[in-house]
PDB file of C-alpha atoms in Angstrom:
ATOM      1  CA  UNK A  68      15.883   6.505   5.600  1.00  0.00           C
ATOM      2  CA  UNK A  69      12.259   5.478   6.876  1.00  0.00           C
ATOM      3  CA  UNK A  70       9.824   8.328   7.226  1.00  0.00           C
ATOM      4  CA  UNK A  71       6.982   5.699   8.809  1.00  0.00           C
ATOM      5  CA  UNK A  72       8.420   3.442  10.706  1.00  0.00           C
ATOM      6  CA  UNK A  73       6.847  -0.069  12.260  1.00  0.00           C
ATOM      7  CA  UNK A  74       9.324  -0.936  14.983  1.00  0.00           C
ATOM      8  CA  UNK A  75       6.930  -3.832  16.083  1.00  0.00           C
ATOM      9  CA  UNK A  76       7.035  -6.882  12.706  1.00  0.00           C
ATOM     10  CA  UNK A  77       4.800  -8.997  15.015  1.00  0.00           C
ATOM     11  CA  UNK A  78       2.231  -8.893  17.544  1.00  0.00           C
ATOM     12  CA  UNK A  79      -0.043 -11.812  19.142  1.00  0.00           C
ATOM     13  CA  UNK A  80      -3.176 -11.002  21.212  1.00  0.00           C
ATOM     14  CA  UNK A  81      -5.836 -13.038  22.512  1.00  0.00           C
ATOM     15  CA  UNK A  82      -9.540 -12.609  21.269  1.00  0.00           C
ATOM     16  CA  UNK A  83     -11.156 -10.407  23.335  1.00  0.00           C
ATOM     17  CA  UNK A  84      -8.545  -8.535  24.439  1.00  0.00           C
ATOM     18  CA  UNK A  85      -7.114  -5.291  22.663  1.00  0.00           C
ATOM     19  CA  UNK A  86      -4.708  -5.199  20.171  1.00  0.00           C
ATOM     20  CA  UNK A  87      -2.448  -1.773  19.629  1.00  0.00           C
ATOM     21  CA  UNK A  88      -0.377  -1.035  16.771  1.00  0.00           C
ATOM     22  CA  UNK A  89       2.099   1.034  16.811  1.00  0.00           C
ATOM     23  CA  UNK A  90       3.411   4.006  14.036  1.00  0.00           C
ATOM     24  CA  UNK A  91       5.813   6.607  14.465  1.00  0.00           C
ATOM     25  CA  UNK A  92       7.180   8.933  11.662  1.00  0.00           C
ATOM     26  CA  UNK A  93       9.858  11.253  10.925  1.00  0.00           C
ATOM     27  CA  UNK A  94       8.528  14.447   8.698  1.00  0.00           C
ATOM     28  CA  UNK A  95       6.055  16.948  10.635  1.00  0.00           C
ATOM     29  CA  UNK A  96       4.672  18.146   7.242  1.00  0.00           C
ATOM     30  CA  UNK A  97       2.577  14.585   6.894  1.00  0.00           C
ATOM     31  CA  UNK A  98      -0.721  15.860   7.717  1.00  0.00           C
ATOM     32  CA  UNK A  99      -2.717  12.749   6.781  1.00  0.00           C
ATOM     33  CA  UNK A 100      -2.789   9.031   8.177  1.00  0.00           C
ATOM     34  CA  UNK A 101      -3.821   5.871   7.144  1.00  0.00           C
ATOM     35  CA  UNK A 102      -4.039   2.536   7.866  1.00  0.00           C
ATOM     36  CA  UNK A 103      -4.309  -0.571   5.522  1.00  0.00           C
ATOM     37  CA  UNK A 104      -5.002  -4.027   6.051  1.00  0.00           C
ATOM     38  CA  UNK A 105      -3.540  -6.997   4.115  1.00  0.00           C
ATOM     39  CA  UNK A 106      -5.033 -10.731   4.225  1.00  0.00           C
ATOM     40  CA  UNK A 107      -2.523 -13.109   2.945  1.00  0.00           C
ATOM     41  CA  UNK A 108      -2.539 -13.376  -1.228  1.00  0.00           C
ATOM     42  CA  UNK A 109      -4.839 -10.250  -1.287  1.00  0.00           C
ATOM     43  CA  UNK A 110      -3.688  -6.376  -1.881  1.00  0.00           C
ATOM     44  CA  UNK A 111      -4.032  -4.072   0.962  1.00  0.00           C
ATOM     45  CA  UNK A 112      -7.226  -2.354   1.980  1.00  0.00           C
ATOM     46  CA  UNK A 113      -7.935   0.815   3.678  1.00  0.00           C
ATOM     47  CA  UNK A 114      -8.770   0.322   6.895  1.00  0.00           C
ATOM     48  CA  UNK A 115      -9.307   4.012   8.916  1.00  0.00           C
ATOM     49  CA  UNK A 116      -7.750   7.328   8.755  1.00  0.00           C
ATOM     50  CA  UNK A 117      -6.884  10.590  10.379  1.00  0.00           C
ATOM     51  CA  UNK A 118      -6.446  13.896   9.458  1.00  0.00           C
ATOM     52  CA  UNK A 119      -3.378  15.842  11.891  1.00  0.00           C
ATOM     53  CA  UNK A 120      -6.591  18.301  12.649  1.00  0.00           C
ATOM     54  CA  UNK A 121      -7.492  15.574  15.302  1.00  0.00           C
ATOM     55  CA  UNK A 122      -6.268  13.554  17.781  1.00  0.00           C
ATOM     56  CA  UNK A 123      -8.253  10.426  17.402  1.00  0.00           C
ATOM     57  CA  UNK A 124     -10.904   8.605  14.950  1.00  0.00           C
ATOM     58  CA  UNK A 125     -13.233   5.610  15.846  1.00  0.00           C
ATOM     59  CA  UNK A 126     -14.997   3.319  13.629  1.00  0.00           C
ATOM     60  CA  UNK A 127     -15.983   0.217  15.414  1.00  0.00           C
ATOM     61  CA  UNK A 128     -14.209  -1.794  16.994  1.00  0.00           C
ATOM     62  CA  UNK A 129     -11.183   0.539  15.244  1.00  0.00           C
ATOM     63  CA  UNK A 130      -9.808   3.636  16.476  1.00  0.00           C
ATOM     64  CA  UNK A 131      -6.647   5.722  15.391  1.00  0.00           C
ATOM     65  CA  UNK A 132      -5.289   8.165  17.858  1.00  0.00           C
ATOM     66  CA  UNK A 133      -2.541  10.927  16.406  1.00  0.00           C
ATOM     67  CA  UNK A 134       0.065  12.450  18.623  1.00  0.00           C
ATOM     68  CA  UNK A 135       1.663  14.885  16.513  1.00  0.00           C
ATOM     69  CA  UNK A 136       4.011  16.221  18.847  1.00  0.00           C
ATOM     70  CA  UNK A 137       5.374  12.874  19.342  1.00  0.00           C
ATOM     71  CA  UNK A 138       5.225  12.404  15.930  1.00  0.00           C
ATOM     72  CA  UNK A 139       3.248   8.682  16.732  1.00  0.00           C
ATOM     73  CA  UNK A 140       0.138   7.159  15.926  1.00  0.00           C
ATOM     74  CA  UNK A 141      -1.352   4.201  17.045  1.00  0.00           C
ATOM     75  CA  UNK A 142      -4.540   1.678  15.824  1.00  0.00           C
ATOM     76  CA  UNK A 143      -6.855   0.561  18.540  1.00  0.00           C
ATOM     77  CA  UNK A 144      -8.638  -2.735  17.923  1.00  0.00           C
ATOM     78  CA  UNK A 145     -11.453  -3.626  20.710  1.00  0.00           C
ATOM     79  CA  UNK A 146     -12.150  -6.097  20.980  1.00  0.00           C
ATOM     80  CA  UNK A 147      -9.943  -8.129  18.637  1.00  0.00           C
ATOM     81  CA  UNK A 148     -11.167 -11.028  17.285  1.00  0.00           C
ATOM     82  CA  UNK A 149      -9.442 -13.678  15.097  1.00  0.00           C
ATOM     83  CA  UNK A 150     -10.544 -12.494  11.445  1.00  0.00           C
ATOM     84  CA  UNK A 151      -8.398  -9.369  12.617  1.00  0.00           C
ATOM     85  CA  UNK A 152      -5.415 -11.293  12.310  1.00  0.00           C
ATOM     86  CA  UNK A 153      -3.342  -9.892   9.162  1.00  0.00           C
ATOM     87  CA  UNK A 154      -0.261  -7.692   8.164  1.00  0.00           C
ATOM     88  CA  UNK A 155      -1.662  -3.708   8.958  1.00  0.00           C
ATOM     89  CA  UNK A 156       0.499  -1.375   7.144  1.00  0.00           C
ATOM     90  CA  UNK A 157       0.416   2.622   8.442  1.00  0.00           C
ATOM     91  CA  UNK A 158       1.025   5.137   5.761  1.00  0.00           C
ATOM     92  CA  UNK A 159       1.162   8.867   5.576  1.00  0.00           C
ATOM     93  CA  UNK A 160       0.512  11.444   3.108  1.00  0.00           C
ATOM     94  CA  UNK A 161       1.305  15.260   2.506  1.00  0.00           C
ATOM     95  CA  UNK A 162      -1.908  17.270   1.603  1.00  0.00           C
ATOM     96  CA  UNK A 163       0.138  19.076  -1.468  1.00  0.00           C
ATOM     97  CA  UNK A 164       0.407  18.097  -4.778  1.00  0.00           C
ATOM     98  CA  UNK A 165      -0.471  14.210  -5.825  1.00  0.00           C
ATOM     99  CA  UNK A 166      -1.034  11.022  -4.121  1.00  0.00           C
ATOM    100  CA  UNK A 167       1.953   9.969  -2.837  1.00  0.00           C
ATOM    101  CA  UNK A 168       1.351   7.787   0.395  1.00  0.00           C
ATOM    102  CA  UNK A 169       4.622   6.298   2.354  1.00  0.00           C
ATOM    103  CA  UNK A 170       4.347   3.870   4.145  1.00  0.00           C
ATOM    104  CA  UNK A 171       5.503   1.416   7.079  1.00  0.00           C
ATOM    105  CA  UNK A 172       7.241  -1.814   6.589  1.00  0.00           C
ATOM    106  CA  UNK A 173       3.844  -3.317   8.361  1.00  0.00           C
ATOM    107  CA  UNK A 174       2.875  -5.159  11.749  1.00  0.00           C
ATOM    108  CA  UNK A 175       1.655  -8.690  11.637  1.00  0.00           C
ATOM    109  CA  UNK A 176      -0.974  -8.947  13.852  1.00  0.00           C
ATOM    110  CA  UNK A 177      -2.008 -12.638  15.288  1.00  0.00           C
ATOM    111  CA  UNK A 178      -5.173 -13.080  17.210  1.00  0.00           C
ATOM    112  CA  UNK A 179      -5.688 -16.685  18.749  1.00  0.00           C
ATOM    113  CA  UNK A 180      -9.323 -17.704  19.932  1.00  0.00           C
TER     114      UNK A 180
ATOM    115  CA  UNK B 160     -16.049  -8.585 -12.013  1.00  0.00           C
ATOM    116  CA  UNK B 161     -15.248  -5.207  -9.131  1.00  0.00           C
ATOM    117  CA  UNK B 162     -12.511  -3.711  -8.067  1.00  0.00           C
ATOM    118  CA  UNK B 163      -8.958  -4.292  -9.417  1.00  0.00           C
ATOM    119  CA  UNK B 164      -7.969  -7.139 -11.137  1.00  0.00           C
ATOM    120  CA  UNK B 165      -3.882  -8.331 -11.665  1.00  0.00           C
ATOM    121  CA  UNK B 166      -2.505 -11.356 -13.611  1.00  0.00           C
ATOM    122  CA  UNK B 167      -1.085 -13.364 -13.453  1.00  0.00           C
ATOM    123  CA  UNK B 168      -0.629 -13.839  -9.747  1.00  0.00           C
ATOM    124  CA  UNK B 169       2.464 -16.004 -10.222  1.00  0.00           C
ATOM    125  CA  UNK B 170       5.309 -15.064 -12.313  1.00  0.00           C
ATOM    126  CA  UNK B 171       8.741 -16.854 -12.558  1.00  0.00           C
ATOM    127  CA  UNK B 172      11.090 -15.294 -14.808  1.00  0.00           C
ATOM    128  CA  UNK B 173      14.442 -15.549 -16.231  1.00  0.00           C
ATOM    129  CA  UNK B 174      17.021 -12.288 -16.288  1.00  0.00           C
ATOM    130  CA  UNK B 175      16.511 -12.699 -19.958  1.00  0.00           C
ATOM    131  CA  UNK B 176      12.772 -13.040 -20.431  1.00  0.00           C
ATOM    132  CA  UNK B 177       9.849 -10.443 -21.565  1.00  0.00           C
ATOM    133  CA  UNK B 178       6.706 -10.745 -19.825  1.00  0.00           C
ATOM    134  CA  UNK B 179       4.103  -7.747 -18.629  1.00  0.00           C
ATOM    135  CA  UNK B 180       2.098  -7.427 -15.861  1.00  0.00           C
ATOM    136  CA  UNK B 181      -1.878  -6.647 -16.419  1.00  0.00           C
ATOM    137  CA  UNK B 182      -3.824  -4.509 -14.304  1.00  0.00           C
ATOM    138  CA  UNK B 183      -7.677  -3.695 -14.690  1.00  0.00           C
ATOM    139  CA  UNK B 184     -10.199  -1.559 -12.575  1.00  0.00           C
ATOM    140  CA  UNK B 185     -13.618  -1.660 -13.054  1.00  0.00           C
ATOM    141  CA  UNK B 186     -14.175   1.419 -10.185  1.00  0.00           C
ATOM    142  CA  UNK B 187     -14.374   4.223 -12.793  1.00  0.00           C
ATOM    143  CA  UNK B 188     -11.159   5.580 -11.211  1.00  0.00           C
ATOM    144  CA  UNK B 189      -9.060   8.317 -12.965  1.00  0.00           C
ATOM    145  CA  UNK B 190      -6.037   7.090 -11.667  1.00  0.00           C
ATOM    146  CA  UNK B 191      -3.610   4.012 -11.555  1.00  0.00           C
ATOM    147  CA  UNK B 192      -0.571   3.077  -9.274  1.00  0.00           C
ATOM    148  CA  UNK B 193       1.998   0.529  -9.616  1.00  0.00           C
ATOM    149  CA  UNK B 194       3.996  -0.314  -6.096  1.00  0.00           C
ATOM    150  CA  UNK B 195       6.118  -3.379  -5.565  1.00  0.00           C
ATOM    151  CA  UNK B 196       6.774  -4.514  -1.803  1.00  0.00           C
ATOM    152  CA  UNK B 197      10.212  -6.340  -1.460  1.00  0.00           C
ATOM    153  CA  UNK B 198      10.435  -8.312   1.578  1.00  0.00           C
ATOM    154  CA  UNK B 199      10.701  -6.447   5.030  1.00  0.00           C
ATOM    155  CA  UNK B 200      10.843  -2.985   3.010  1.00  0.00           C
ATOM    156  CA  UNK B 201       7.832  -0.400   2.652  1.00  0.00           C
ATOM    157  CA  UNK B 202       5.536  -0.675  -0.428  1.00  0.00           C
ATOM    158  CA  UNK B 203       7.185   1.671  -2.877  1.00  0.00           C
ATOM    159  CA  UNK B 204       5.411   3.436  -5.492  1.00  0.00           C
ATOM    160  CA  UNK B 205       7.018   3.012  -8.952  1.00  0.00           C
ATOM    161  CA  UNK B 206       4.812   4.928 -11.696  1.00  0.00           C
ATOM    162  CA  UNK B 207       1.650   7.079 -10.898  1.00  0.00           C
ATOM    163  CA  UNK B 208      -0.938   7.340 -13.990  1.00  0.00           C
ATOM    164  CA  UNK B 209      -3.592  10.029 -14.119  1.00  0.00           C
ATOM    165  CA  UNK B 210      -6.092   9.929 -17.032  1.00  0.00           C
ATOM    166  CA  UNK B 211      -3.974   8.008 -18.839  1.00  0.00           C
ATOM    167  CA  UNK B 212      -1.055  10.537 -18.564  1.00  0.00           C
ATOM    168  CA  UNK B 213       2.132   9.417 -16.506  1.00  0.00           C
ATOM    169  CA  UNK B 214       2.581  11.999 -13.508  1.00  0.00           C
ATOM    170  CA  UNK B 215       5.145  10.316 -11.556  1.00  0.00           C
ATOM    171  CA  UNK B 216       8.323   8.158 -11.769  1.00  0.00           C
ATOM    172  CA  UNK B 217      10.310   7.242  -9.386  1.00  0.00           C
ATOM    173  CA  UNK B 218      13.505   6.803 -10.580  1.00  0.00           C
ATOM    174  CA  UNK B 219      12.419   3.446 -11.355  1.00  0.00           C
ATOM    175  CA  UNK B 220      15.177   1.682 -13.536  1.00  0.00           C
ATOM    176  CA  UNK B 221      14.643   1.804 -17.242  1.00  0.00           C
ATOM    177  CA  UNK B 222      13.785  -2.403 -17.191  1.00  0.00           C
ATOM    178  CA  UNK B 223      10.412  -1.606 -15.861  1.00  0.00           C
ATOM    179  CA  UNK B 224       8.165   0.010 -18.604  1.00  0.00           C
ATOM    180  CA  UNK B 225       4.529   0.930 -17.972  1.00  0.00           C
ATOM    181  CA  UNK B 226       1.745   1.517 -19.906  1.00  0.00           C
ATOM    182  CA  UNK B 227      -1.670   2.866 -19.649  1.00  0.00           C
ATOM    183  CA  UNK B 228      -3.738   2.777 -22.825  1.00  0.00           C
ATOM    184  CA  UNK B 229      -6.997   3.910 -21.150  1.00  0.00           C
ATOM    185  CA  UNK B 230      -7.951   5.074 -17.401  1.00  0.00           C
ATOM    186  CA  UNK B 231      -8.844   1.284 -16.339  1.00  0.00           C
ATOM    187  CA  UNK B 232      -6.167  -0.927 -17.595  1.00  0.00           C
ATOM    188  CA  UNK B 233      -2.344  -0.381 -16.449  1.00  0.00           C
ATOM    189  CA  UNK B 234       0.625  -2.889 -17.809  1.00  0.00           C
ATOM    190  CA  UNK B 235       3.989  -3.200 -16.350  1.00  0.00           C
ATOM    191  CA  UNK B 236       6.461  -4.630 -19.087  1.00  0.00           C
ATOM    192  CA  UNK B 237       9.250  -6.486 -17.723  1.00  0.00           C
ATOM    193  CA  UNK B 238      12.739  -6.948 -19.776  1.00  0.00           C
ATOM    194  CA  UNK B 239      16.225  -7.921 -18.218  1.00  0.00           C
ATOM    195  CA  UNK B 240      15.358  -7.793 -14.938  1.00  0.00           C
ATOM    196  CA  UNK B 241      17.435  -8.722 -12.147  1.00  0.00           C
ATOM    197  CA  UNK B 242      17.062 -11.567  -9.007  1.00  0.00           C
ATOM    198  CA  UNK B 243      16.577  -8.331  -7.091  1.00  0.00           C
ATOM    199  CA  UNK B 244      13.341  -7.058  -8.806  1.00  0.00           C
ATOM    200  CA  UNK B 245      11.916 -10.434  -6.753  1.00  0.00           C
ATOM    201  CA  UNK B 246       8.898  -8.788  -5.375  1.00  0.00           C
ATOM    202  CA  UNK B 247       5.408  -8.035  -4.679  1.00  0.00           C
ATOM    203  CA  UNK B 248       4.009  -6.142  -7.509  1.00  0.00           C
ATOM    204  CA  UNK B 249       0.541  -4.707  -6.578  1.00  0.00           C
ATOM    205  CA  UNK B 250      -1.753  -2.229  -8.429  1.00  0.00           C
ATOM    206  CA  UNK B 251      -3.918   0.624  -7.048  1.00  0.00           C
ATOM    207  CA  UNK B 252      -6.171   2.902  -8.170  1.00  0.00           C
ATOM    208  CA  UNK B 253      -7.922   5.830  -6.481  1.00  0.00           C
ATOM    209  CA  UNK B 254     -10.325   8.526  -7.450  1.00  0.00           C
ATOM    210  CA  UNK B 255      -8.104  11.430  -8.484  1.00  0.00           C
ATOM    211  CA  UNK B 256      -4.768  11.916  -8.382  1.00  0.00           C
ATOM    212  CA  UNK B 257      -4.795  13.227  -5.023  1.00  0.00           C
ATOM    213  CA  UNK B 258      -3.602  13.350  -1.389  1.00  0.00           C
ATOM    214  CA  UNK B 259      -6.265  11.588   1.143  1.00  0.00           C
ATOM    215  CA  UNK B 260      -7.686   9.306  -1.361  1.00  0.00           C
ATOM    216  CA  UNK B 261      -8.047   5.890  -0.426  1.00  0.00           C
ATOM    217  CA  UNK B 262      -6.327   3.796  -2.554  1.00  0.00           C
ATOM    218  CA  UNK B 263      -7.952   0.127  -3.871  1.00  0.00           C
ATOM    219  CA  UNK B 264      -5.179  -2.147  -4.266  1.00  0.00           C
ATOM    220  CA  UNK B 265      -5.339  -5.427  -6.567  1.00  0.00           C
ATOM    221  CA  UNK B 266      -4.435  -8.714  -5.162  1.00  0.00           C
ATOM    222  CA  UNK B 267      -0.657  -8.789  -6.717  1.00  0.00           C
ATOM    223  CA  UNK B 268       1.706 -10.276  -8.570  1.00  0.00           C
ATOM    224  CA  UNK B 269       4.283 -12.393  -7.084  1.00  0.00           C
ATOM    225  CA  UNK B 270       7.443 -11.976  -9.809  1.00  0.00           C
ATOM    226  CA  UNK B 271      10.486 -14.345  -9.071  1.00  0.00           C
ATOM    227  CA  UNK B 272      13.443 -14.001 -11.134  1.00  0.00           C
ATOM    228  CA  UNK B 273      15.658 -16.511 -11.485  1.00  0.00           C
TER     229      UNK B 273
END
């Protein structure tokens, strides 16, 4: 059984316009959000993240918004631009104990000049 | 060289072999991951290192055996393994063992077993 879930394996945008990807999860203890970007034949990298104290975080062009009580989050890219185009992975995290991220199956995300 | 380093890249592999996956980070990091991503399934963390010490298993079968002889390097020995244990096998590292710390992931190792 999933706790993150990706519904969306795929997405294609045009450059310029925005991209949104989607997140939902199942357990309402998860009280920290992150998202991770993978580049074909390179690992992951971190990417933005939010803390369930707040409803949305920008950096750049990036912005996460959290809606706890529909247990969704989402990743803003404006405007997206081609170099964006990789697999973005959204994990989540309980603030007890150690690191122990789960995460989403991923959303591969396609932007076309 | 920065950041964390895995070889090989490319591993092919029969059921009967011995081989180990390497791991290095050069970020001063306390603590070491090893995930594996199947295809079209969540990265799954296998074996959490912290200072050396293991803190986590996850009921990973008894065909994977890690090691970590000092905080930067982390080896995954392989034995028996099955067409199944085809996968993604990436190494992290963060900070501390600790919730909301960004993990650095190497580049991978892509293990086929044949």
């Amino acid at each position: 059984d999933q706790q993150v879930k990706q519904n969306s394996p795929s997405l294609s945008v045009q450059e310029g316009r925005i991209s949104i990807l989607n997140c939902d999860y199942t357990n309402s203890m998860f009280d920290y959000f992150l998202w991770y970007k993978k580049y074909p034949a390179e690992g992951p990298t971190f990417l933005i993240s939010i803390s369930s104290i707040k409803d949305k975080n920008e950096d750049g062009r990036f912005t996460v918004f959290l809606n706890k009580s529909a247990k969704h989050l989402s990743l803003h890219i404006v405007p997206s631009q081609p170099g964006d185009s990789a697999v973005y992975f959204c994990a989540a995290s309980l603030n007890t104990g150690f690191q122990k991220l789960v995460f989403g199956t991923g959303t591969r995300l396609l932007v076309s000049p | 060289e920065t950041g964390v380093t895995q070889t090989p890249r490319h591993l092919v592999m029969g059921m009967t072999n011995k081989k180990s996956l390497k791991c290095e980070q050069h970020l001063g990091h306390n603590a070491m991951y090893w995930y594996k991503q199947s295809a079209k399934k969540p990265l799954e963390l296998m074996f959490v290192y912290s200072l050396e010490e293991r803190v986590e298993n996850n009921s990973v079968p008894s065909r994977f055996s890690p090691e970590c002889p000092n905080s930067s390097h982390l080896f995954l020995h392989l034995h028996t393994l099955q067409p199944e244990d085809s996968a993604l096998y990436l190494c992290a590292s963060s900070p501390e063992v600790a919730t909301n710390e960004k993990l650095f992931f190497g580049s991978g190792t892509q293990l086929s077993v044949l």
